[in-house]
XYZ file of C-alpha atoms in Angstrom:
224
model
C -139.789 -0.856 45.334
C -143.663 -0.686 44.931
C -145.617 -1.938 48.095
C -149.241 -3.324 48.060
C -150.622 0.106 48.752
C -149.154 1.913 45.529
C -146.642 3.402 47.924
C -142.766 4.326 47.417
C -140.207 4.312 49.531
C -138.219 7.664 50.002
C -136.581 8.286 47.046
C -132.834 9.184 47.132
C -132.933 10.222 43.808
C -131.327 13.093 41.448
C -134.589 15.625 42.019
C -134.084 18.168 43.727
C -135.736 16.936 46.209
C -136.499 13.931 48.953
C -139.991 12.499 48.833
C -142.347 10.189 49.210
C -144.879 8.984 46.424
C -148.436 7.076 46.258
C -149.181 6.062 42.618
C -152.882 6.089 41.517
C -154.639 3.095 42.706
C -157.507 3.751 39.344
C -155.270 4.638 36.021
C -156.556 7.507 33.343
C -155.123 9.158 30.818
C -154.532 12.302 32.433
C -153.633 11.772 35.863
C -153.697 14.397 37.927
C -150.420 15.278 40.784
C -150.858 16.510 44.384
C -147.154 17.695 45.271
C -147.472 17.836 49.431
C -145.576 19.928 51.679
C -144.876 19.846 55.302
C -144.568 22.475 58.188
C -141.172 23.218 59.690
C -139.769 20.948 62.198
C -141.548 17.863 60.097
C -141.083 15.326 57.728
C -142.174 13.994 54.368
C -144.076 11.021 56.296
C -146.288 14.153 58.048
C -149.186 14.596 55.440
C -148.544 11.517 53.681
C -150.281 9.713 56.553
C -153.498 11.221 55.236
C -152.651 10.240 50.951
C -155.012 7.255 51.163
C -157.375 9.660 51.926
C -157.298 11.144 48.482
C -159.342 9.844 45.758
C -157.494 6.750 43.848
C -156.750 8.616 40.610
C -154.291 10.955 42.039
C -150.949 10.470 41.640
C -148.713 11.506 45.568
C -146.061 13.093 46.101
C -144.835 14.040 49.442
C -141.643 16.297 49.576
C -138.787 16.965 51.846
C -137.609 20.273 53.038
C -134.377 20.848 52.123
C -133.135 22.208 55.325
C -132.269 19.876 58.072
C -133.346 21.602 61.451
C -132.989 18.473 63.927
C -132.761 14.647 63.180
C -135.983 13.447 61.069
C -136.642 17.555 61.239
C -136.456 19.740 58.030
C -137.574 23.307 57.526
C -138.033 25.312 53.574
C -136.156 28.113 55.763
C -135.729 28.587 58.849
C -136.744 31.358 61.284
C -135.881 33.579 64.031
C -137.603 33.082 67.266
C -135.424 35.028 69.683
C -137.103 38.575 69.245
C -140.623 39.492 69.890
C -141.104 39.222 65.850
C -140.081 36.074 64.138
C -137.323 36.627 60.960
C -137.081 34.613 58.535
C -134.751 33.880 55.850
C -135.843 34.983 52.620
C -133.057 33.877 50.902
C -134.332 30.579 52.048
C -137.767 30.901 50.939
C -136.754 32.123 48.323
C -134.126 28.869 46.804
C -136.830 26.837 47.928
C -139.515 28.416 45.966
C -136.949 27.294 42.829
C -135.928 24.440 44.172
C -140.416 23.545 43.899
C -140.341 24.515 40.462
C -137.553 22.770 39.569
C -138.910 19.366 41.349
C -141.955 20.102 39.718
C -140.292 19.745 36.357
C -138.333 16.613 37.338
C -140.994 14.997 38.059
C -142.314 15.557 34.676
C -139.691 13.531 33.912
C -140.198 10.588 35.719
C -143.778 10.106 35.959
C -146.366 10.584 33.563
C -149.283 12.790 34.754
C -151.437 15.680 33.466
C -149.558 18.647 33.922
C -152.456 21.004 33.325
C -153.512 18.937 36.735
C -150.694 19.430 39.407
C -152.102 20.996 43.117
C -149.939 21.275 46.023
C -150.982 21.331 49.133
C -149.385 21.935 52.078
C -149.525 22.765 55.894
C -147.659 26.342 58.438
C -144.735 26.653 55.947
C -145.334 24.071 53.706
C -148.485 26.320 53.075
C -146.468 29.786 52.434
C -144.728 27.283 50.259
C -147.639 26.911 48.265
C -148.647 30.392 48.103
C -144.715 31.087 46.802
C -144.540 28.341 43.898
C -148.607 28.685 42.697
C -148.920 32.347 42.754
C -145.843 32.960 40.973
C -145.888 30.481 38.491
C -149.904 29.697 38.062
C -148.782 28.318 34.531
C -147.280 25.042 36.209
C -149.816 24.934 38.916
C -153.861 24.006 38.531
C -154.566 24.701 41.931
C -152.952 25.364 45.964
C -153.821 25.022 49.054
C -153.183 26.724 51.844
C -153.717 24.987 55.510
C -152.795 27.515 58.398
C -150.143 29.346 56.158
C -149.680 33.140 55.001
C -148.503 34.706 52.275
C -144.920 36.675 52.326
C -145.050 39.895 52.114
C -141.574 39.356 49.981
C -143.719 37.314 47.648
C -146.211 39.954 46.283
C -143.585 41.883 44.011
C -143.205 38.645 42.261
C -146.654 37.734 41.248
C -148.379 39.005 37.969
C -151.955 39.283 36.990
C -152.491 37.148 33.844
C -155.655 34.948 33.298
C -153.504 31.775 34.589
C -153.108 33.062 38.223
C -157.422 34.199 37.849
C -158.115 30.827 37.193
C -155.848 29.419 39.716
C -157.933 27.234 42.339
C -156.997 28.262 45.770
C -158.103 26.830 49.197
C -157.535 28.496 52.234
C -157.666 26.568 55.715
C -157.391 28.370 59.330
C -158.130 27.774 62.495
C -159.372 30.929 63.850
C -157.281 30.096 67.047
C -154.626 29.467 66.202
C -151.407 30.506 68.167
C -148.422 29.986 65.511
C -150.191 31.799 62.414
C -152.766 34.201 63.801
C -155.827 33.870 61.957
C -155.085 37.170 60.597
C -152.835 35.956 58.302
C -155.258 34.169 56.431
C -157.889 36.785 56.443
C -155.365 39.403 54.556
C -154.318 36.535 52.194
C -157.894 35.937 51.546
C -158.489 39.860 51.014
C -155.417 40.372 49.076
C -156.194 37.613 46.390
C -159.932 38.089 45.823
C -159.193 41.133 44.371
C -157.079 38.702 41.471
C -158.868 35.736 41.365
C -162.617 34.427 40.903
C -161.269 30.199 42.437
C -161.168 31.020 46.007
C -162.386 29.063 48.936
C -161.851 30.117 51.937
C -163.034 28.155 55.629
C -162.471 29.140 59.350
C -162.132 26.376 61.969
C -162.500 26.077 66.370
C -159.291 24.863 65.542
C -155.636 26.077 66.535
C -152.259 25.247 64.471
C -153.492 21.790 63.238
C -155.477 19.985 60.697
C -158.509 17.925 61.778
C -161.138 16.097 60.255
C -163.468 18.970 59.002
C -160.210 20.241 57.594
C -159.714 17.193 55.544
C -163.343 16.652 54.561
C -163.082 19.682 52.808
C -160.070 19.426 51.488
C -160.983 16.192 49.105
C -164.051 17.982 48.717
C -162.394 21.241 46.896
C -159.785 18.224 44.922
C -163.041 16.623 43.879
């Protein structure tokens, strides 16, 4: 099933989530794992498009969110945009949090990687899920990168401050001109997390709700 660049086609297997995989070009005894989590309305192809820019020793998995909202369009949870204030389906968000945790365990059975070097990288709603999983289960995750995301208030009661959370690597990036998720979400998350974590990197960019080359460069440097 592998192609010449070590990239697999979509996995339609028994795992909790469908996904794409890029196996490492450089094999090590302790292969680190990256799980990419796309935003609402997108799919597993989105963030996977820059997988080749990530260092060659990583095993890269790009997961598809479980809720279909259109052809080739998926979400980790539904959002109601009909009112002035967006209302999220938190039950679905919590279901997705648990699915991703289950998914990490299932990947251990299929692939060989260092369980102490698991990273979640998410954009927008995928960033929300990276927060939700990483902050509640820092025993499973070494680092999270949240690009243009936010921390759900409903997740905060699930967070326990311990040595795993203190050591969790956290990368937050956000555009100051983001008109989908306001920059204040990132600033508030940073202020909240810096009281309990010693491993925070925070970046702002003159950008909207997107990922540009500067953001990618900073993300890859953070992974190094």
